[in-house]
XYZ file of C-alpha atoms in Angstrom:
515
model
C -17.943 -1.975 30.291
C -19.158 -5.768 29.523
C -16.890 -5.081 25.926
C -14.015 -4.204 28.210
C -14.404 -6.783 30.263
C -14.969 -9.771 27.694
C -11.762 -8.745 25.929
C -9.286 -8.317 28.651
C -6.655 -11.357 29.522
C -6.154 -13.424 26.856
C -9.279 -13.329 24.905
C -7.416 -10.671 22.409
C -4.662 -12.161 21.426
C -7.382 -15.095 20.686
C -9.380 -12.415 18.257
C -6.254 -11.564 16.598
C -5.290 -14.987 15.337
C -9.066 -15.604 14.940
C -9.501 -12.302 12.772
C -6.113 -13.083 10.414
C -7.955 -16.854 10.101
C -10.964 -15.162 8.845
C -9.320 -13.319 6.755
C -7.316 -16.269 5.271
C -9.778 -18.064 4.617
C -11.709 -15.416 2.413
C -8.325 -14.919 0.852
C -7.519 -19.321 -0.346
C -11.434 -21.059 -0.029
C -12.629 -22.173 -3.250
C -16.028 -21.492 -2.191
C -17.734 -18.120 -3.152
C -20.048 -18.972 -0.040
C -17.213 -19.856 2.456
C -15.408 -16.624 1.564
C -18.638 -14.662 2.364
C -19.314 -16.061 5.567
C -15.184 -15.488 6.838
C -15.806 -12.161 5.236
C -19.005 -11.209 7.511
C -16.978 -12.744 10.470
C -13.769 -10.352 9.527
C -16.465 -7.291 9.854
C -17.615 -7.904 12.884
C -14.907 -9.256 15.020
C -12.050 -6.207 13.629
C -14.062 -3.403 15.122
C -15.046 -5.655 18.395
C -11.285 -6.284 18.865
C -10.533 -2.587 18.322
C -13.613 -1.178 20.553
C -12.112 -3.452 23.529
C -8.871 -2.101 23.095
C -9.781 2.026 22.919
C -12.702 1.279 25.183
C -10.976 3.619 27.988
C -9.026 5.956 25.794
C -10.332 9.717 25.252
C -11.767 9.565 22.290
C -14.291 7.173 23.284
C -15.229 9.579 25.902
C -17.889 10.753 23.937
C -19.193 7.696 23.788
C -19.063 7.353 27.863
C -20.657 10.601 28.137
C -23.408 10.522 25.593
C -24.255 6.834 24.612
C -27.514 7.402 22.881
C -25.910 10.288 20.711
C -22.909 7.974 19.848
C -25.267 4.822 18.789
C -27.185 6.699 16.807
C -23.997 7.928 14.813
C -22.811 4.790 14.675
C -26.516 3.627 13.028
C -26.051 6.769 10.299
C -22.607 5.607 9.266
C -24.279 1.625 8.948
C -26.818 3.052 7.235
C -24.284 4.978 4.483
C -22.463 2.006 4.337
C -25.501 -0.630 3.638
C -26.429 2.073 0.520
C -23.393 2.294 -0.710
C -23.260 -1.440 -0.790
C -26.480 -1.208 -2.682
C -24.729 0.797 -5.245
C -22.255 -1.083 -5.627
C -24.185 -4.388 -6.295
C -25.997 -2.379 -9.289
C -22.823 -0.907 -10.819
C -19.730 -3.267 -9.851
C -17.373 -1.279 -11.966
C -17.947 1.870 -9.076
C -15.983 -0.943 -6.728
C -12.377 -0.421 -8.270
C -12.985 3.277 -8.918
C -13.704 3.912 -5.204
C -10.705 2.175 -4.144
C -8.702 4.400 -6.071
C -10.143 7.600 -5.137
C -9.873 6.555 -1.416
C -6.367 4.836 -1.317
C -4.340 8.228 -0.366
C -6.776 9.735 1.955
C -5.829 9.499 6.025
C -7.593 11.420 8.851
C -5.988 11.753 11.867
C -7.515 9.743 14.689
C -6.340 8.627 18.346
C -6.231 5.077 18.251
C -5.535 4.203 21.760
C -3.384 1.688 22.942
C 0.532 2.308 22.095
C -0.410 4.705 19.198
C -1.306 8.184 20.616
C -2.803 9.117 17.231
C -2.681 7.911 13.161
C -3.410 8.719 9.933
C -5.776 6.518 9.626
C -7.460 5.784 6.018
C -11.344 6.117 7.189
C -12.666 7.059 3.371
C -10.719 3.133 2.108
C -12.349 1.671 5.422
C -15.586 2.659 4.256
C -15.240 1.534 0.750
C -13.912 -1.819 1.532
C -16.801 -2.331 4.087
C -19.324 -1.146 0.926
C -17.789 -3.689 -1.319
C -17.794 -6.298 1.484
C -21.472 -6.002 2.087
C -22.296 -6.065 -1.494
C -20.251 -9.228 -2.030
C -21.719 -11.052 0.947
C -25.060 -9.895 0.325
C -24.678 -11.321 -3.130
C -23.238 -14.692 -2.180
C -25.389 -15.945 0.784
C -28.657 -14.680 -0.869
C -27.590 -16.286 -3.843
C -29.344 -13.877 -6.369
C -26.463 -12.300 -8.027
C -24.891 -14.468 -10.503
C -21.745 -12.461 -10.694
C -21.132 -12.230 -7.315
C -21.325 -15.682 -6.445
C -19.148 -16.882 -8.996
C -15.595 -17.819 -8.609
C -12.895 -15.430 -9.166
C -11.085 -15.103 -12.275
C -8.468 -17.747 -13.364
C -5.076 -16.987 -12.332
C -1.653 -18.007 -12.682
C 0.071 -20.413 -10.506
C 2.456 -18.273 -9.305
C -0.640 -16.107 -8.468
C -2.218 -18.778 -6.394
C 1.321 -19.205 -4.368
C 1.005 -15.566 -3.811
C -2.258 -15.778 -2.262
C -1.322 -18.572 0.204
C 1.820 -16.514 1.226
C -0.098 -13.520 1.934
C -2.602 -15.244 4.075
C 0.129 -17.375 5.650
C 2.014 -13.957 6.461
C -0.941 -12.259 7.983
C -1.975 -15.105 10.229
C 1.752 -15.514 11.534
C 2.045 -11.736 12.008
C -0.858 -12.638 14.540
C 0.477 -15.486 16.215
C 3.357 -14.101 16.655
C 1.582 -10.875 18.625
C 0.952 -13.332 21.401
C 4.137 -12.784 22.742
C 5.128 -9.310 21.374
C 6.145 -7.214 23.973
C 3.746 -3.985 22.424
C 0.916 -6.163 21.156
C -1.476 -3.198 21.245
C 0.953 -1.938 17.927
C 0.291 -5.822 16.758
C -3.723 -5.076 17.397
C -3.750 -2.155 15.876
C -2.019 -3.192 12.514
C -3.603 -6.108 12.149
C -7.522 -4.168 12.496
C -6.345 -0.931 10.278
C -3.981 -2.926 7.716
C -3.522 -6.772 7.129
C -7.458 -7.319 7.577
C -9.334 -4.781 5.560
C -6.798 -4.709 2.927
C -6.928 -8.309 2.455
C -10.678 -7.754 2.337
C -9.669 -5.111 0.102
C -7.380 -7.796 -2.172
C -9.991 -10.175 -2.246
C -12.403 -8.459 -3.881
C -10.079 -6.723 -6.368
C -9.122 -9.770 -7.646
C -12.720 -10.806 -8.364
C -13.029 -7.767 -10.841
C -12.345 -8.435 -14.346
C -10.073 -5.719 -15.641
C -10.739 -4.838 -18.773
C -8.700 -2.505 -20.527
C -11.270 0.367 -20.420
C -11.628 -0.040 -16.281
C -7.311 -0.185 -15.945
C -7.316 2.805 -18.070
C -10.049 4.633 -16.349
C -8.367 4.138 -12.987
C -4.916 5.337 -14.213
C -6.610 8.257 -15.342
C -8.677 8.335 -11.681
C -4.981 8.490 -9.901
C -3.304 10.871 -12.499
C -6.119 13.646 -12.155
C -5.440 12.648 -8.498
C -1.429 13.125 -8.590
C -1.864 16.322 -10.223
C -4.158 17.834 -7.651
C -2.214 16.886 -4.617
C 1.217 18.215 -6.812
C -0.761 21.695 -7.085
C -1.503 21.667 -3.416
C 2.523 20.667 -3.001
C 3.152 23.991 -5.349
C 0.925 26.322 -2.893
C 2.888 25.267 0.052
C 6.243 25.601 -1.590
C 4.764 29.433 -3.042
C 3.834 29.977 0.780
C 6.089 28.631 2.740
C 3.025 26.908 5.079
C 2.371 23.148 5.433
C -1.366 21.947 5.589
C -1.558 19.039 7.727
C 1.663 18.301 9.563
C 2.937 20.902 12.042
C 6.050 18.562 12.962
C 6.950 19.546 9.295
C 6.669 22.697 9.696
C 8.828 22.917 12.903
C 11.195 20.805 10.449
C 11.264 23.250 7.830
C 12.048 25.642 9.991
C 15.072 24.547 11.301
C 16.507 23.691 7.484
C 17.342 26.370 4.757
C 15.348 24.071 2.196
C 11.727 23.539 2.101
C 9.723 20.385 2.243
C 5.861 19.978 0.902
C 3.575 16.905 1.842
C 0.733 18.257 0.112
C -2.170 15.840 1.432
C -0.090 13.516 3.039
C 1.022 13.684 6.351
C 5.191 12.703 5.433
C 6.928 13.888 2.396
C 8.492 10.463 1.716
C 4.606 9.099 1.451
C 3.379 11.809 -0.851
C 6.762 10.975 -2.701
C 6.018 7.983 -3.273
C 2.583 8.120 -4.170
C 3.974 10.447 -7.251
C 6.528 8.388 -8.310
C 4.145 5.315 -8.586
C 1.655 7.140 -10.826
C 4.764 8.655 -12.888
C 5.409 5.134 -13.200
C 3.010 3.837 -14.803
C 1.978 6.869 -16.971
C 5.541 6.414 -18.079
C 3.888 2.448 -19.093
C 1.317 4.599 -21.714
C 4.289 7.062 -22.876
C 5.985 3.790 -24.049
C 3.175 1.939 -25.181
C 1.209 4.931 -26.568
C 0.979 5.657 -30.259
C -1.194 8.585 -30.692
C 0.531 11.935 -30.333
C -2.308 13.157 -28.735
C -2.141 10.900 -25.524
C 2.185 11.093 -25.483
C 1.502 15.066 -25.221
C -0.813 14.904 -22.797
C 1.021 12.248 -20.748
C 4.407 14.677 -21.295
C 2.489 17.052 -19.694
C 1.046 15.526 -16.742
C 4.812 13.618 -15.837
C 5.766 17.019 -15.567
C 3.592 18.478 -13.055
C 4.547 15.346 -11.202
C 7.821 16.023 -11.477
C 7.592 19.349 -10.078
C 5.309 18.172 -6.892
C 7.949 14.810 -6.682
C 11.832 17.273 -6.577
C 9.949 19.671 -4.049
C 9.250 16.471 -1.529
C 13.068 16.166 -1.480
C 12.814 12.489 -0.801
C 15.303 10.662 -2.037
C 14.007 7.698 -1.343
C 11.196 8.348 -3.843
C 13.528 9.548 -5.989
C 15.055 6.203 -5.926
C 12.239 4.053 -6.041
C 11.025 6.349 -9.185
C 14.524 5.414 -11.121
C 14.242 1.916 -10.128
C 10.573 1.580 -11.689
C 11.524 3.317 -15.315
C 14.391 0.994 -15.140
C 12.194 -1.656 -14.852
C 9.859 -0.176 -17.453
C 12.718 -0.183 -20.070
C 13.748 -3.789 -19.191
C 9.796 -5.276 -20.206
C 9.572 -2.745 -23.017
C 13.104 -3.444 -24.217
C 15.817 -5.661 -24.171
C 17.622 -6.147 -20.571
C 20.802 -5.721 -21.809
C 20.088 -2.020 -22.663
C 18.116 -1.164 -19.790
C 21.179 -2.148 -17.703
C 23.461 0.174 -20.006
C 21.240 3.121 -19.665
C 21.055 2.760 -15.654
C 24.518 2.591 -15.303
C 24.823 5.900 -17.372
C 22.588 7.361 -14.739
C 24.189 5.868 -11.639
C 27.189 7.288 -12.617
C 25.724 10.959 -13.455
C 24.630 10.667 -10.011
C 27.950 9.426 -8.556
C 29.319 12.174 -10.285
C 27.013 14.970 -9.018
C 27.432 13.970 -5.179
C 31.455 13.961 -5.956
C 31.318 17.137 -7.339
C 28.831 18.997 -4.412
C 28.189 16.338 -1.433
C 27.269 19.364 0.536
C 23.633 19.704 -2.281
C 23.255 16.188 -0.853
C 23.846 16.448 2.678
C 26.527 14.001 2.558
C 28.772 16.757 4.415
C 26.494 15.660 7.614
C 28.456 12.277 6.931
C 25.890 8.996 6.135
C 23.672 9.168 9.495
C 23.078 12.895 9.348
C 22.425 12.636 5.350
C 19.548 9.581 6.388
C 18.034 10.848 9.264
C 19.965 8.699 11.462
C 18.811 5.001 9.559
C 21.983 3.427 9.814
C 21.748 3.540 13.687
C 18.464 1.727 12.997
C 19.198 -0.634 10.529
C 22.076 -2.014 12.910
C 19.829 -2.254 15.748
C 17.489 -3.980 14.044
C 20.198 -6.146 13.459
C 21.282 -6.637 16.665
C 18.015 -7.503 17.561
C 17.812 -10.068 15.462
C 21.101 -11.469 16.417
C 19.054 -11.881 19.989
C 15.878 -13.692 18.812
C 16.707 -15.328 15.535
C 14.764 -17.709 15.409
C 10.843 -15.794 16.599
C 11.878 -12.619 17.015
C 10.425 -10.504 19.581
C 6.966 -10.714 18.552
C 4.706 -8.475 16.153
C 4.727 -4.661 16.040
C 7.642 -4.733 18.823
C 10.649 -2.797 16.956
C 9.904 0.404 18.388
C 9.439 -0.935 22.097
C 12.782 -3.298 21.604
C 14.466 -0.547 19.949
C 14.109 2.250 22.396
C 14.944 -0.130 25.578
C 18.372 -1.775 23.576
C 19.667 0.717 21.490
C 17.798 4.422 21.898
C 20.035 7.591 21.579
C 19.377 10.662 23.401
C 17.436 13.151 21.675
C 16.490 10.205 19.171
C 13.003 10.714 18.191
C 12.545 8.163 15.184
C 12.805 4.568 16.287
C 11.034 2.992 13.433
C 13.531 0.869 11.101
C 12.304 2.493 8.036
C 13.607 -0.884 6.377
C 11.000 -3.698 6.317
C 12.868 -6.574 5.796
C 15.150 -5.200 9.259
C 11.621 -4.795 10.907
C 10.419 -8.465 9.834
C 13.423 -9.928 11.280
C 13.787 -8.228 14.328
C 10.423 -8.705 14.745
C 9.435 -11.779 13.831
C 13.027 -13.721 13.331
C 14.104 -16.099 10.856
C 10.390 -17.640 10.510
C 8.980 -13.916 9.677
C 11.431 -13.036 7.384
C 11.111 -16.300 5.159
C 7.364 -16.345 4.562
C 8.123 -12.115 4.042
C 10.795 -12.867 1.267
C 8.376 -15.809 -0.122
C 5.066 -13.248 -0.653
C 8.142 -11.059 -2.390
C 9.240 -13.762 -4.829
C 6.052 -14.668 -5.480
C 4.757 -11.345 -6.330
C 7.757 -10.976 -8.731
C 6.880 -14.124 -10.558
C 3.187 -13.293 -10.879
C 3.924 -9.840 -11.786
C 6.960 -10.003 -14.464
C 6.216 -13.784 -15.928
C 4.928 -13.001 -19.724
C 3.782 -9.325 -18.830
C 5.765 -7.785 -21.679
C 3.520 -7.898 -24.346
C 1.086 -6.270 -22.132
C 1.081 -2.431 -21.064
C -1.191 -2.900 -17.760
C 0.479 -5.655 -16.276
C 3.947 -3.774 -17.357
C 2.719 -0.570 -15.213
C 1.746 -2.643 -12.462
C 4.931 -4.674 -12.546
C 7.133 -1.500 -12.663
C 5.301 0.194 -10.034
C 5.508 -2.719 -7.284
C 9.368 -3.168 -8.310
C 9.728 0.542 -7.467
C 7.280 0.337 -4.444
C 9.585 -2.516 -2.821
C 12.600 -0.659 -3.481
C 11.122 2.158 -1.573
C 10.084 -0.209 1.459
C 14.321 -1.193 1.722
C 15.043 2.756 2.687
C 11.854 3.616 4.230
C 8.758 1.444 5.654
C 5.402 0.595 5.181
C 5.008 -2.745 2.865
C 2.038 -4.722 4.170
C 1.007 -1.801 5.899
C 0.110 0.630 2.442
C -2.584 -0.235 0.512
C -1.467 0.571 -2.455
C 0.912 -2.785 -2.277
C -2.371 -4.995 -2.054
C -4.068 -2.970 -5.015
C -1.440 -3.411 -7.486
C -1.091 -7.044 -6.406
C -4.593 -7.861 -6.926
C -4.816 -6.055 -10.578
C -1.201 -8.488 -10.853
C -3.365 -11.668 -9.915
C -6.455 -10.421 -11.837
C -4.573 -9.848 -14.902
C -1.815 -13.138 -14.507
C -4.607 -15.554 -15.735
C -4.883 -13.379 -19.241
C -3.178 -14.833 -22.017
C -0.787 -12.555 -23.285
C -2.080 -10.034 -26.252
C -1.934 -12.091 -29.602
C 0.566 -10.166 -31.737
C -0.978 -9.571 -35.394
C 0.759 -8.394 -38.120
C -0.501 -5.076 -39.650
C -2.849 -4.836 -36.870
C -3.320 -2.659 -33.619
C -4.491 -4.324 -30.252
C -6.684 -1.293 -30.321
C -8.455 -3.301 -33.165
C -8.768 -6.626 -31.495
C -9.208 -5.240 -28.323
C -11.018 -2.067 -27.826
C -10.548 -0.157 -24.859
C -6.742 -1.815 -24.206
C -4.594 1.152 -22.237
C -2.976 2.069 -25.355
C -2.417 0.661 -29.099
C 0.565 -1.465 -29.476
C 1.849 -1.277 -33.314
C 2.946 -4.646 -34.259
């Protein structure tokens, strides 16, 4: 009650710009020591700001009902997380490898506020807070070497990226002052923007080595696979594991739709595109038959689980990424050619049967209804240009200008809509600054090197997919591929020998590269 109390009125809205400071400042200080002590502060004040605003929802009642059995869960689950920060002070290289095991994992969870429930990504939570402790531990006790020390050199483009993000996340916060739905603001600013930044900081502090960027790929490929077999069983049984809204869905359609793990087909979509992406990196970087075959055969189990989520969004976004792929592996010029052959083989193939497509349903039915939303977003924005109507408002703004009856999604499912109806003309220009930014860092001299390519690819495609559906700041996988992206932009680029492999100079490097 004292919790409650001390964070009604304006004291949140003070944590929430407080919090994003934090975690700005452990995002641009030089200072190992600085970043540690914004780091510990980030910890603490996230959950405080989230307890105060569940404190009264129903799944604290447990809590309300038996304190002493809900303190001492809450002292097992510090205690896991103080030994796995133990581990991962001994072996560093577990750090990275966690993340990627835990990046597609949600549980369901009320979170209170304006959000009856989420899919909330508990296992990434818990490895962030691991690698958090184990940094700060590190730092302010000053007995770990590696820990301490500064991060890797980066690029300059790299460095602008870093002051856009932070400059993004503390806006976002300011501008949930005067949101109209700044629970939504609260909420995405304690389950996204701060523990992934956590998240991106200490990413960028590991040194990827060939042999770790490899391992990981191989990490989220063994991953892909499983959740396309899972996709496979539901398609073979007609039953859907997590999401009965789905179900209901797929009822009402003559197709099928799988989600596998994931709670929205256009999410587990995406997820397999991205890792088709860059496996498609080592199938054009790869020499040895031996790892082409096997990559052959893993794209096409992705395949498979990516045509049977029927999103075409992912679909798109997959294109978009090999396109990209081509252009750093090849010359522009035919990467361009080849695309148009498949644009119009597509154009061609809607002309011939729009009904496959849905087209028949005209362009609203065919997208769910998105460009309703995109124009209201628009509209919106024509209202607020300048601010916006504050943070995490779209849906609230949305359903009290422009709601349709029996319209159920209200989301824009196109971030750069969302950023300016939300946060106006301000929002939208630090939002298309982190973009250039991460373009520049990602692309500039990454063609002579197969990780960065992957990476590069796989964000292209990844922003592509935010245009037709949502969920930029907001995934994690978007911070993870950025921080391998700044990691990586301070390596020179691979020295080119003649008559000699990068295998050779470099063992462990994703794949050879014959010269």
């Amino acid at each position: 009650m004292l919790l409650y109390g001390a964070l009604s009125g304006p004291l949140p809205k003070l944590g929430v710009v407080a919090v994003a400071v934090l975690a700005a400042v452990v995002m641009l200080h030089p200072r190992a020591r600085v970043q540690a002590l914004a780091m510990l502060g980030a910890l603490v004040l996230a959950p405080v700001l989230l307890l105060g605003d569940i404190w009264h929802s129903s799944q604290l009642s447990i809590v309300h009902r038996h304190p002493a059995v809900a303190a001492v869960g809450a002292v097992v689950a510090l205690v896991a997380v103080v030994v796995a920060a133990l581990v991962v002070r001994r072996r560093p290289v577990l750090l990275p490898c966690a993340v990627i095991l835990a990046l597609p994992f949600r549980i369901p969870i009320q979170a209170g506020g304006a959000t009856a429930s989420a899919n909330l990504l508990v296992p990434l939570y818990f490895v962030v807070a691991a690698g958090a402790l184990a940094f700060i531990g590190g730092t302010l006790r000053g007995t770990s070497p590696a820990e301490a020390a500064s991060a890797p050199p980066r690029s300059e483009p790299a460095r602008w990226l870093e002051r856009g993000l932070a400059a993004y996340v503390v806006l976002y916060a300011v501008q949930a002052a005067y949101s109209s739905n700044f629970e939504k603001a609260l909420e995405q600013m304690v389950f996204f923007y701060v523990p992934f930044a956590l998240a991106f900081c200490l990413l960028r502090r590991i040194d990827w080595t060939p042999r770790l960027a490899r391992g990981c790929l191989a990490l989220l490929a063994g991953l892909a696979v499983l959740f396309a077999l899972v996709g496979f069983v539901e398609y073979a049984t007609k039953s859907i594991f997590l999401n009965p809204k789905l179900l209901a869905a797929n009822q009402d359609h003559a197709y099928f739709t799988v989600n596998s793990v994931f709670f929205d087909p256009n999410i587990f979509g995406r997820f397999l595109a991205l890792v088709m992406i860059m496996l498609g990196a080592v199938l054009l970087y790869a020499r040895r038959q031996r790892t082409q075959l096997v990559t052959l055969a893993v794209l096409a189990i992705l395949w498979g689980g990516l045509v049977l989520t029927l999103s075409r969004s992912s679909l798109g976004a997959l294109l978009i990424g090999l396109g990209t792929l081509a252009a750093l592996r090849w010359r522009v010029g035919r990467a361009v050619f080849v695309a148009a052959g498949v644009v119009a083989l597509a154009v061609a193939a809607v002309a011939i049967s729009p009904t496959t497509f849905g087209l028949n349903q005209g362009l609203n039915g065919a997208s769910n209804g998105r460009p309703d939303l995109v124009s209201g977003g628009i509209d919106l924005f024509g209202d607020r240009p300048l601010w916006g109507f504050g943070s995490g408002s779209f849906e609230t703004e949305y359903g009290a200008h422009h709601r349709q009856p029996g319209q159920t999604t209200i989301a824009s499912h196109t971030i750069p809509i969302t950023v300016a109806a939300e946060q106006g003309l301000i929002g939208e220009l630090v939002y298309l600054a982190v973009v250039a930014a991460a373009l520049v860092t990602l692309l500039e001299r990454s063609r002579a090197d197969p990780a960065r390519v992957a990476v590069a690819a796989a964000f292209v495609a990844l922003l592509f997919h935010t245009l037709l559906y949502a969920d930029f700041l907001e995934d994690p996988i978007t911070w993870t591929l950025l921080a391998i992206g700044v990691a990586l932009s301070g390596r020179p680029p691979p020295a080119l020998e003649t008559g000699t492999t990068s295998e050779q100079r470099h063992p462990g490097r994703l794949e050879t590269i014959r010269t």
